[in-house]
Amino acid sequence: MNDRKLKQLFTLAQKQAAPAPPADFATDVLRALRGEPPARAPQTLSGFDQLNSWFPRLALASSTFIVLCVALDYGLTAAGVPSLSDGVSQLSAQWLLTPTGL
Amino acid sequence: MNSTETTGDDAELLERILGGATDDFAELVRRHQSRVFAILHRYERDAQKVEDLAQETFLKAWRALGQFDGRAPFEHWLARIAARVALDHLRKEKRRQNEIGLPELGDDALDWLRSDDEKNELDVRSAAELLELAMRELSPADRMVITMQELEGRSVKEIAVAMGASGVAVRVRAMRARSKLRQALEKLANEKL
């Protein structure tokens, strides 16, 4: 395939006429976009809106974290390791509820 | 009316549309529809699909109308949206074509492809079919560069803006794409022997 033939191919293909838009094309487009307002310039979201949009994901992440902590606590207790709640009680007894503690 | 309306006319119309005169969008569509159809037809030969893609182009333009800043003519902005719609379409088609294989090529096109005789002529339709088939071997981005450069006669700068690439990247891609296209045409000529 030499350059001359390639150029000839492009020249011929250029001549192919595009299909004409149907007479009612603009009406069809208008029908399709009915009820859909044109987008204005990008709006800035308030902090509350952003938080609102993040809420489902944050709620899911928090729930997952809580479930994982509970499962870990049960797992450690079953394995004989002092559970997290025991640890916290021990800590309070040693440091917080002693006469020298807070 | 046609796509050669001045930007001033479009600006007034756009102002009315953004002010709530939704029906005036039909006038904007009528002004630019021929140009949009012409652009999309470079990437898709099926008339029904071209119409669907044109509709998608105008809907995208409608949704993004508030972002048009009026610094460039509206038709240039619209042409960029049409090019993006075409590129997305090529990507989808590329995946589909890998599954269904290639259509047959006519004898006239094959004869022309194999012949070295300059007198051997090819009709416009066969040329478009042949080019379409060879272009399928290219990546969507390569095809877009070749189409814009060779069929639409756009400058490297225009292509770079439309594709969001640098001028150098467009030049390099165009050179590689042309080479791949040549190979694809040679492959077509040899495969059918």
mmCIF file of C-alpha atoms in Angstrom:
data_model
loop_
_atom_site.group_PDB
_atom_site.id
_atom_site.type_symbol
_atom_site.label_atom_id
_atom_site.label_comp_id
_atom_site.label_asym_id
_atom_site.label_seq_id
_atom_site.Cartn_x
_atom_site.Cartn_y
_atom_site.Cartn_z
ATOM 1 C CA MET A 1 0.000 0.000 0.000
ATOM 2 C CA ASN A 2 1.830 3.080 -1.209
ATOM 3 C CA ASP A 3 1.198 6.701 -0.233
ATOM 4 C CA ARG A 4 -0.593 7.493 -3.468
ATOM 5 C CA LYS A 5 -3.172 4.773 -2.913
ATOM 6 C CA LEU A 6 -3.660 5.678 0.719
ATOM 7 C CA LYS A 7 -4.207 9.315 -0.229
ATOM 8 C CA GLN A 8 -6.630 8.255 -2.957
ATOM 9 C CA LEU A 9 -8.549 6.174 -0.440
ATOM 10 C CA PHE A 10 -8.866 9.114 1.944
ATOM 11 C CA THR A 11 -9.932 11.460 -0.860
ATOM 12 C CA LEU A 12 -12.646 9.061 -2.006
ATOM 13 C CA ALA A 13 -13.884 8.345 1.503
ATOM 14 C CA GLN A 14 -14.084 12.095 2.167
ATOM 15 C CA LYS A 15 -16.612 12.406 -0.629
ATOM 16 C CA GLN A 16 -19.106 10.098 0.996
ATOM 17 C CA ALA A 17 -22.116 12.147 2.018
ATOM 18 C CA ALA A 18 -23.364 11.946 5.580
ATOM 19 C CA PRO A 19 -27.002 10.962 6.121
ATOM 20 C CA ALA A 20 -29.315 13.960 6.372
ATOM 21 C CA PRO A 21 -30.921 14.480 9.766
ATOM 22 C CA PRO A 22 -34.600 13.480 9.767
ATOM 23 C CA ALA A 23 -37.055 16.382 9.523
ATOM 24 C CA ASP A 24 -38.258 15.876 13.094
ATOM 25 C CA PHE A 25 -34.826 15.296 14.620
ATOM 26 C CA ALA A 26 -34.815 18.538 16.641
ATOM 27 C CA THR A 27 -38.297 17.729 17.986
ATOM 28 C CA ASP A 28 -37.109 14.268 19.026
ATOM 29 C CA VAL A 29 -34.154 15.749 20.877
ATOM 30 C CA LEU A 30 -36.449 18.189 22.613
ATOM 31 C CA ARG A 31 -38.795 15.362 23.595
ATOM 32 C CA ALA A 32 -35.867 13.394 25.026
ATOM 33 C CA LEU A 33 -34.660 16.252 27.178
ATOM 34 C CA ARG A 34 -38.072 17.349 28.472
ATOM 35 C CA GLY A 35 -38.089 17.588 32.228
ATOM 36 C CA GLU A 36 -34.321 17.626 32.363
ATOM 37 C CA PRO A 37 -33.102 21.142 33.182
ATOM 38 C CA PRO A 38 -29.880 22.366 31.548
ATOM 39 C CA ALA A 39 -26.952 22.155 33.918
ATOM 40 C CA ARG A 40 -25.894 25.503 35.273
ATOM 41 C CA ALA A 41 -22.337 26.337 36.122
ATOM 42 C CA PRO A 42 -20.938 23.803 38.603
ATOM 43 C CA GLN A 43 -22.354 24.506 42.049
ATOM 44 C CA THR A 44 -20.330 24.418 45.217
ATOM 45 C CA LEU A 45 -21.731 22.038 47.809
ATOM 46 C CA SER A 46 -22.042 23.179 51.401
ATOM 47 C CA GLY A 47 -20.292 21.228 54.148
ATOM 48 C CA PHE A 48 -23.615 19.848 55.281
ATOM 49 C CA ASP A 49 -24.466 18.652 51.739
ATOM 50 C CA GLN A 50 -21.089 16.965 51.444
ATOM 51 C CA LEU A 51 -21.541 15.269 54.809
ATOM 52 C CA ASN A 52 -25.037 14.263 53.758
ATOM 53 C CA SER A 53 -23.748 12.654 50.586
ATOM 54 C CA TRP A 54 -21.108 10.788 52.592
ATOM 55 C CA PHE A 55 -23.512 9.638 55.314
ATOM 56 C CA PRO A 56 -24.437 6.180 53.950
ATOM 57 C CA ARG A 57 -20.790 5.297 53.423
ATOM 58 C CA LEU A 58 -19.739 6.617 56.831
ATOM 59 C CA ALA A 59 -22.576 4.722 58.523
ATOM 60 C CA LEU A 60 -21.600 1.498 56.775
ATOM 61 C CA ALA A 61 -17.915 1.948 57.622
ATOM 62 C CA SER A 62 -18.732 2.641 61.294
ATOM 63 C CA SER A 63 -21.021 -0.396 61.567
ATOM 64 C CA THR A 64 -18.406 -2.616 59.957
ATOM 65 C CA PHE A 65 -15.771 -1.301 62.376
ATOM 66 C CA ILE A 66 -17.989 -1.997 65.407
ATOM 67 C CA VAL A 67 -18.788 -5.534 64.227
ATOM 68 C CA LEU A 68 -15.083 -6.201 63.654
ATOM 69 C CA CYS A 69 -14.191 -4.956 67.148
ATOM 70 C CA VAL A 70 -16.853 -7.132 68.784
ATOM 71 C CA ALA A 71 -15.725 -10.160 66.758
ATOM 72 C CA LEU A 72 -12.106 -9.486 67.703
ATOM 73 C CA ASP A 73 -13.056 -9.206 71.368
ATOM 74 C CA TYR A 74 -14.901 -12.524 71.272
ATOM 75 C CA GLY A 75 -12.055 -14.130 69.378
ATOM 76 C CA LEU A 76 -9.436 -12.987 71.875
ATOM 77 C CA THR A 77 -11.571 -14.063 74.834
ATOM 78 C CA ALA A 78 -12.045 -17.521 73.320
ATOM 79 C CA ALA A 79 -8.289 -17.788 72.764
ATOM 80 C CA GLY A 80 -7.662 -17.074 76.423
ATOM 81 C CA VAL A 81 -6.268 -13.623 75.893
ATOM 82 C CA PRO A 82 -7.824 -11.079 78.252
ATOM 83 C CA SER A 83 -10.628 -9.419 76.371
ATOM 84 C CA LEU A 84 -10.660 -5.724 75.582
ATOM 85 C CA SER A 85 -13.289 -5.019 78.231
ATOM 86 C CA ASP A 86 -11.230 -6.880 80.872
ATOM 87 C CA GLY A 87 -8.219 -4.874 79.861
ATOM 88 C CA VAL A 88 -10.101 -1.621 80.220
ATOM 89 C CA SER A 89 -11.485 -2.645 83.679
ATOM 90 C CA GLN A 90 -7.992 -3.641 84.771
ATOM 91 C CA LEU A 91 -6.616 -0.359 83.614
ATOM 92 C CA SER A 92 -9.269 1.601 85.448
ATOM 93 C CA ALA A 93 -8.699 -0.392 88.631
ATOM 94 C CA GLN A 94 -4.924 0.076 88.469
ATOM 95 C CA TRP A 95 -4.653 3.683 87.452
ATOM 96 C CA LEU A 96 -7.886 5.507 87.789
ATOM 97 C CA LEU A 97 -9.495 4.130 90.947
ATOM 98 C CA THR A 98 -6.386 3.939 93.146
ATOM 99 C CA PRO A 99 -5.780 6.565 95.830
ATOM 100 C CA THR A 100 -2.964 8.023 93.692
ATOM 101 C CA GLY A 101 -4.995 7.886 90.540
ATOM 102 C CA LEU A 102 -7.235 10.568 89.145
ATOM 103 C CA MET B 1 -30.489 27.625 8.854
ATOM 104 C CA ASN B 2 -27.167 25.860 8.865
ATOM 105 C CA SER B 3 -24.083 25.460 11.012
ATOM 106 C CA THR B 4 -22.475 28.666 9.710
ATOM 107 C CA GLU B 5 -24.516 30.893 11.993
ATOM 108 C CA THR B 6 -22.454 33.492 13.772
ATOM 109 C CA THR B 7 -21.490 33.063 17.373
ATOM 110 C CA GLY B 8 -23.477 36.198 18.229
ATOM 111 C CA ASP B 9 -26.707 34.567 17.066
ATOM 112 C CA ASP B 10 -25.878 31.444 19.043
ATOM 113 C CA ALA B 11 -25.040 33.543 22.089
ATOM 114 C CA GLU B 12 -28.471 35.176 22.079
ATOM 115 C CA LEU B 13 -30.165 31.854 21.629
ATOM 116 C CA LEU B 14 -28.112 30.287 24.415
ATOM 117 C CA GLU B 15 -28.990 33.121 26.733
ATOM 118 C CA ARG B 16 -32.693 32.543 26.087
ATOM 119 C CA ILE B 17 -32.338 28.786 26.619
ATOM 120 C CA LEU B 18 -30.476 29.217 29.891
ATOM 121 C CA GLY B 19 -33.116 31.728 30.895
ATOM 122 C CA GLY B 20 -35.701 28.969 30.716
ATOM 123 C CA ALA B 21 -36.817 28.973 27.047
ATOM 124 C CA THR B 22 -36.298 25.225 26.635
ATOM 125 C CA ASP B 23 -38.084 25.106 23.270
ATOM 126 C CA ASP B 24 -35.413 27.318 21.738
ATOM 127 C CA PHE B 25 -32.968 24.450 22.094
ATOM 128 C CA ALA B 26 -34.703 22.906 19.080
ATOM 129 C CA GLU B 27 -33.570 25.891 17.033
ATOM 130 C CA LEU B 28 -30.002 25.371 18.229
ATOM 131 C CA VAL B 29 -30.257 21.696 17.243
ATOM 132 C CA ARG B 30 -31.557 22.637 13.771
ATOM 133 C CA ARG B 31 -28.643 25.035 13.256
ATOM 134 C CA HIS B 32 -25.968 22.491 14.069
ATOM 135 C CA GLN B 33 -27.473 19.082 13.338
ATOM 136 C CA SER B 34 -25.965 18.713 9.841
ATOM 137 C CA ARG B 35 -22.471 19.350 11.137
ATOM 138 C CA VAL B 36 -22.943 16.891 14.005
ATOM 139 C CA PHE B 37 -24.277 14.218 11.651
ATOM 140 C CA ALA B 38 -21.307 14.791 9.330
ATOM 141 C CA ILE B 39 -18.803 14.380 12.175
ATOM 142 C CA LEU B 40 -20.427 11.235 13.529
ATOM 143 C CA HIS B 41 -20.778 9.680 10.097
ATOM 144 C CA ARG B 42 -16.983 9.581 9.888
ATOM 145 C CA TYR B 43 -16.996 7.037 12.706
ATOM 146 C CA GLU B 44 -20.229 5.138 12.146
ATOM 147 C CA ARG B 45 -21.704 4.207 8.766
ATOM 148 C CA ASP B 46 -25.096 3.005 9.980
ATOM 149 C CA ALA B 47 -27.549 5.912 9.553
ATOM 150 C CA GLN B 48 -29.738 4.877 12.495
ATOM 151 C CA LYS B 49 -26.743 4.661 14.806
ATOM 152 C CA VAL B 50 -25.540 8.049 13.577
ATOM 153 C CA GLU B 51 -28.913 9.498 14.516
ATOM 154 C CA ASP B 52 -28.732 7.918 17.980
ATOM 155 C CA LEU B 53 -25.228 9.267 18.500
ATOM 156 C CA ALA B 54 -26.313 12.711 17.311
ATOM 157 C CA GLN B 55 -29.125 12.675 19.821
ATOM 158 C CA GLU B 56 -26.683 11.644 22.549
ATOM 159 C CA THR B 57 -24.407 14.518 21.508
ATOM 160 C CA PHE B 58 -27.172 17.101 21.808
ATOM 161 C CA LEU B 59 -28.356 15.681 25.126
ATOM 162 C CA LYS B 60 -24.824 15.904 26.506
ATOM 163 C CA ALA B 61 -24.594 19.455 25.200
ATOM 164 C CA TRP B 62 -27.886 20.278 26.917
ATOM 165 C CA ARG B 63 -26.675 18.877 30.228
ATOM 166 C CA ALA B 64 -23.432 20.837 30.021
ATOM 167 C CA LEU B 65 -24.838 24.030 28.547
ATOM 168 C CA GLY B 66 -24.107 26.006 31.706
ATOM 169 C CA GLN B 67 -20.414 25.231 31.311
ATOM 170 C CA PHE B 68 -20.164 26.766 27.826
ATOM 171 C CA ASP B 69 -18.247 29.988 28.436
ATOM 172 C CA GLY B 70 -18.693 31.484 24.959
ATOM 173 C CA ARG B 71 -14.972 32.064 24.432
ATOM 174 C CA ALA B 72 -14.962 29.778 21.377
ATOM 175 C CA PRO B 73 -17.765 29.386 18.819
ATOM 176 C CA PHE B 74 -20.557 27.140 20.016
ATOM 177 C CA GLU B 75 -20.092 24.823 17.047
ATOM 178 C CA HIS B 76 -16.490 24.107 18.067
ATOM 179 C CA TRP B 77 -17.633 23.241 21.584
ATOM 180 C CA LEU B 78 -20.370 21.032 20.162
ATOM 181 C CA ALA B 79 -17.923 19.381 17.748
ATOM 182 C CA ARG B 80 -15.732 18.422 20.711
ATOM 183 C CA ILE B 81 -18.718 16.815 22.436
ATOM 184 C CA ALA B 82 -19.555 14.939 19.210
ATOM 185 C CA ALA B 83 -15.940 13.741 18.976
ATOM 186 C CA ARG B 84 -16.076 12.443 22.555
ATOM 187 C CA VAL B 85 -19.371 10.670 21.877
ATOM 188 C CA ALA B 86 -17.785 9.130 18.757
ATOM 189 C CA LEU B 87 -14.725 7.999 20.727
ATOM 190 C CA ASP B 88 -16.889 6.330 23.392
ATOM 191 C CA HIS B 89 -18.856 4.672 20.616
ATOM 192 C CA LEU B 90 -15.686 3.373 18.945
ATOM 193 C CA ARG B 91 -14.512 1.900 22.250
ATOM 194 C CA LYS B 92 -17.803 0.049 22.708
ATOM 195 C CA GLU B 93 -17.812 -1.094 19.082
ATOM 196 C CA LYS B 94 -14.226 -2.308 19.367
ATOM 197 C CA ARG B 95 -15.221 -4.656 22.184
ATOM 198 C CA ARG B 96 -18.254 -5.844 20.220
ATOM 199 C CA GLN B 97 -16.317 -6.363 16.978
ATOM 200 C CA ASN B 98 -13.840 -8.576 18.761
ATOM 201 C CA GLU B 99 -16.770 -10.878 19.479
ATOM 202 C CA ILE B 100 -18.564 -10.903 16.097
ATOM 203 C CA GLY B 101 -15.727 -10.809 13.556
ATOM 204 C CA LEU B 102 -15.450 -8.787 10.357
ATOM 205 C CA PRO B 103 -17.890 -8.347 7.475
ATOM 206 C CA GLU B 104 -17.041 -9.343 3.898
ATOM 207 C CA LEU B 105 -15.393 -6.918 1.527
ATOM 208 C CA GLY B 106 -16.691 -6.392 -2.035
ATOM 209 C CA ASP B 107 -14.714 -7.623 -5.088
ATOM 210 C CA ASP B 108 -14.256 -4.124 -6.490
ATOM 211 C CA ALA B 109 -12.540 -2.958 -3.342
ATOM 212 C CA LEU B 110 -10.328 -6.043 -3.247
ATOM 213 C CA ASP B 111 -9.355 -5.648 -6.909
ATOM 214 C CA TRP B 112 -8.418 -2.034 -6.323
ATOM 215 C CA LEU B 113 -6.477 -2.933 -3.198
ATOM 216 C CA ARG B 114 -4.372 -5.526 -5.016
ATOM 217 C CA SER B 115 -3.902 -3.643 -8.245
ATOM 218 C CA ASP B 116 -0.941 -1.390 -9.013
ATOM 219 C CA ASP B 117 -2.676 0.006 -12.061
ATOM 220 C CA GLU B 118 -3.479 3.691 -11.551
ATOM 221 C CA LYS B 119 -6.370 3.397 -13.990
ATOM 222 C CA ASN B 120 -8.146 0.965 -11.734
ATOM 223 C CA GLU B 121 -10.786 3.089 -10.061
ATOM 224 C CA LEU B 122 -12.747 2.681 -6.901
ATOM 225 C CA ASP B 123 -16.177 4.138 -6.198
ATOM 226 C CA VAL B 124 -16.834 6.294 -3.153
ATOM 227 C CA ARG B 125 -18.949 3.697 -1.382
ATOM 228 C CA SER B 126 -16.372 0.910 -1.768
ATOM 229 C CA ALA B 127 -13.618 3.244 -0.635
ATOM 230 C CA ALA B 128 -15.567 4.108 2.512
ATOM 231 C CA GLU B 129 -16.240 0.414 3.204
ATOM 232 C CA LEU B 130 -12.614 -0.510 2.682
ATOM 233 C CA LEU B 131 -11.368 2.264 4.917
ATOM 234 C CA GLU B 132 -13.928 1.383 7.585
ATOM 235 C CA LEU B 133 -12.781 -2.221 7.598
ATOM 236 C CA ALA B 134 -9.098 -1.316 7.810
ATOM 237 C CA MET B 135 -9.783 1.281 10.515
ATOM 238 C CA ARG B 136 -11.245 -1.441 12.712
ATOM 239 C CA GLU B 137 -7.720 -2.716 13.191
ATOM 240 C CA LEU B 138 -6.769 0.558 14.846
ATOM 241 C CA SER B 139 -7.371 1.540 18.434
ATOM 242 C CA PRO B 140 -10.238 4.023 18.925
ATOM 243 C CA ALA B 141 -7.795 6.855 19.655
ATOM 244 C CA ASP B 142 -5.676 6.074 16.569
ATOM 245 C CA ARG B 143 -8.777 5.951 14.440
ATOM 246 C CA MET B 144 -9.954 9.253 15.783
ATOM 247 C CA VAL B 145 -6.672 10.982 14.973
ATOM 248 C CA ILE B 146 -6.598 9.625 11.410
ATOM 249 C CA THR B 147 -10.257 10.496 10.839
ATOM 250 C CA MET B 148 -9.866 14.039 12.103
ATOM 251 C CA GLN B 149 -6.664 14.627 10.194
ATOM 252 C CA GLU B 150 -7.359 12.898 6.889
ATOM 253 C CA LEU B 151 -11.128 12.950 6.512
ATOM 254 C CA GLU B 152 -12.110 16.098 8.362
ATOM 255 C CA GLY B 153 -8.967 18.038 7.469
ATOM 256 C CA ARG B 154 -8.445 19.292 11.010
ATOM 257 C CA SER B 155 -5.150 20.727 12.174
ATOM 258 C CA VAL B 156 -2.915 19.063 14.755
ATOM 259 C CA LYS B 157 -3.812 21.844 17.201
ATOM 260 C CA GLU B 158 -7.543 21.229 16.778
ATOM 261 C CA ILE B 159 -7.095 17.483 17.224
ATOM 262 C CA ALA B 160 -4.975 18.054 20.314
ATOM 263 C CA VAL B 161 -7.701 20.220 21.873
ATOM 264 C CA ALA B 162 -10.452 17.743 20.958
ATOM 265 C CA MET B 163 -8.515 14.799 22.396
ATOM 266 C CA GLY B 164 -7.001 16.546 25.370
ATOM 267 C CA ALA B 165 -3.486 15.662 24.229
ATOM 268 C CA SER B 166 -0.366 17.620 23.297
ATOM 269 C CA GLY B 167 0.468 18.481 19.682
ATOM 270 C CA VAL B 168 3.533 16.251 19.808
ATOM 271 C CA ALA B 169 1.476 13.319 21.102
ATOM 272 C CA VAL B 170 -1.032 13.828 18.277
ATOM 273 C CA ARG B 171 1.741 13.926 15.640
ATOM 274 C CA VAL B 172 3.337 10.759 16.972
ATOM 275 C CA ARG B 173 -0.015 8.991 17.194
ATOM 276 C CA ALA B 174 -0.943 10.076 13.668
ATOM 277 C CA MET B 175 2.307 8.706 12.281
ATOM 278 C CA ARG B 176 1.901 5.368 14.045
ATOM 279 C CA ALA B 177 -1.776 5.144 13.152
ATOM 280 C CA ARG B 178 -1.033 5.736 9.486
ATOM 281 C CA SER B 179 1.536 2.972 9.547
ATOM 282 C CA LYS B 180 -0.917 0.595 11.257
ATOM 283 C CA LEU B 181 -3.586 1.497 8.729
ATOM 284 C CA ARG B 182 -1.240 0.718 5.859
ATOM 285 C CA GLN B 183 -0.465 -2.659 7.439
ATOM 286 C CA ALA B 184 -4.170 -3.338 7.961
ATOM 287 C CA LEU B 185 -4.896 -2.643 4.291
ATOM 288 C CA GLU B 186 -2.059 -4.902 3.216
ATOM 289 C CA LYS B 187 -3.347 -7.603 5.519
ATOM 290 C CA LEU B 188 -6.825 -7.287 4.016
ATOM 291 C CA ALA B 189 -5.411 -7.618 0.492
ATOM 292 C CA ASN B 190 -3.397 -10.723 1.407
ATOM 293 C CA GLU B 191 -5.976 -12.406 3.595
ATOM 294 C CA LYS B 192 -8.560 -12.610 0.845
ATOM 295 C CA LEU B 193 -6.258 -14.170 -1.764
#
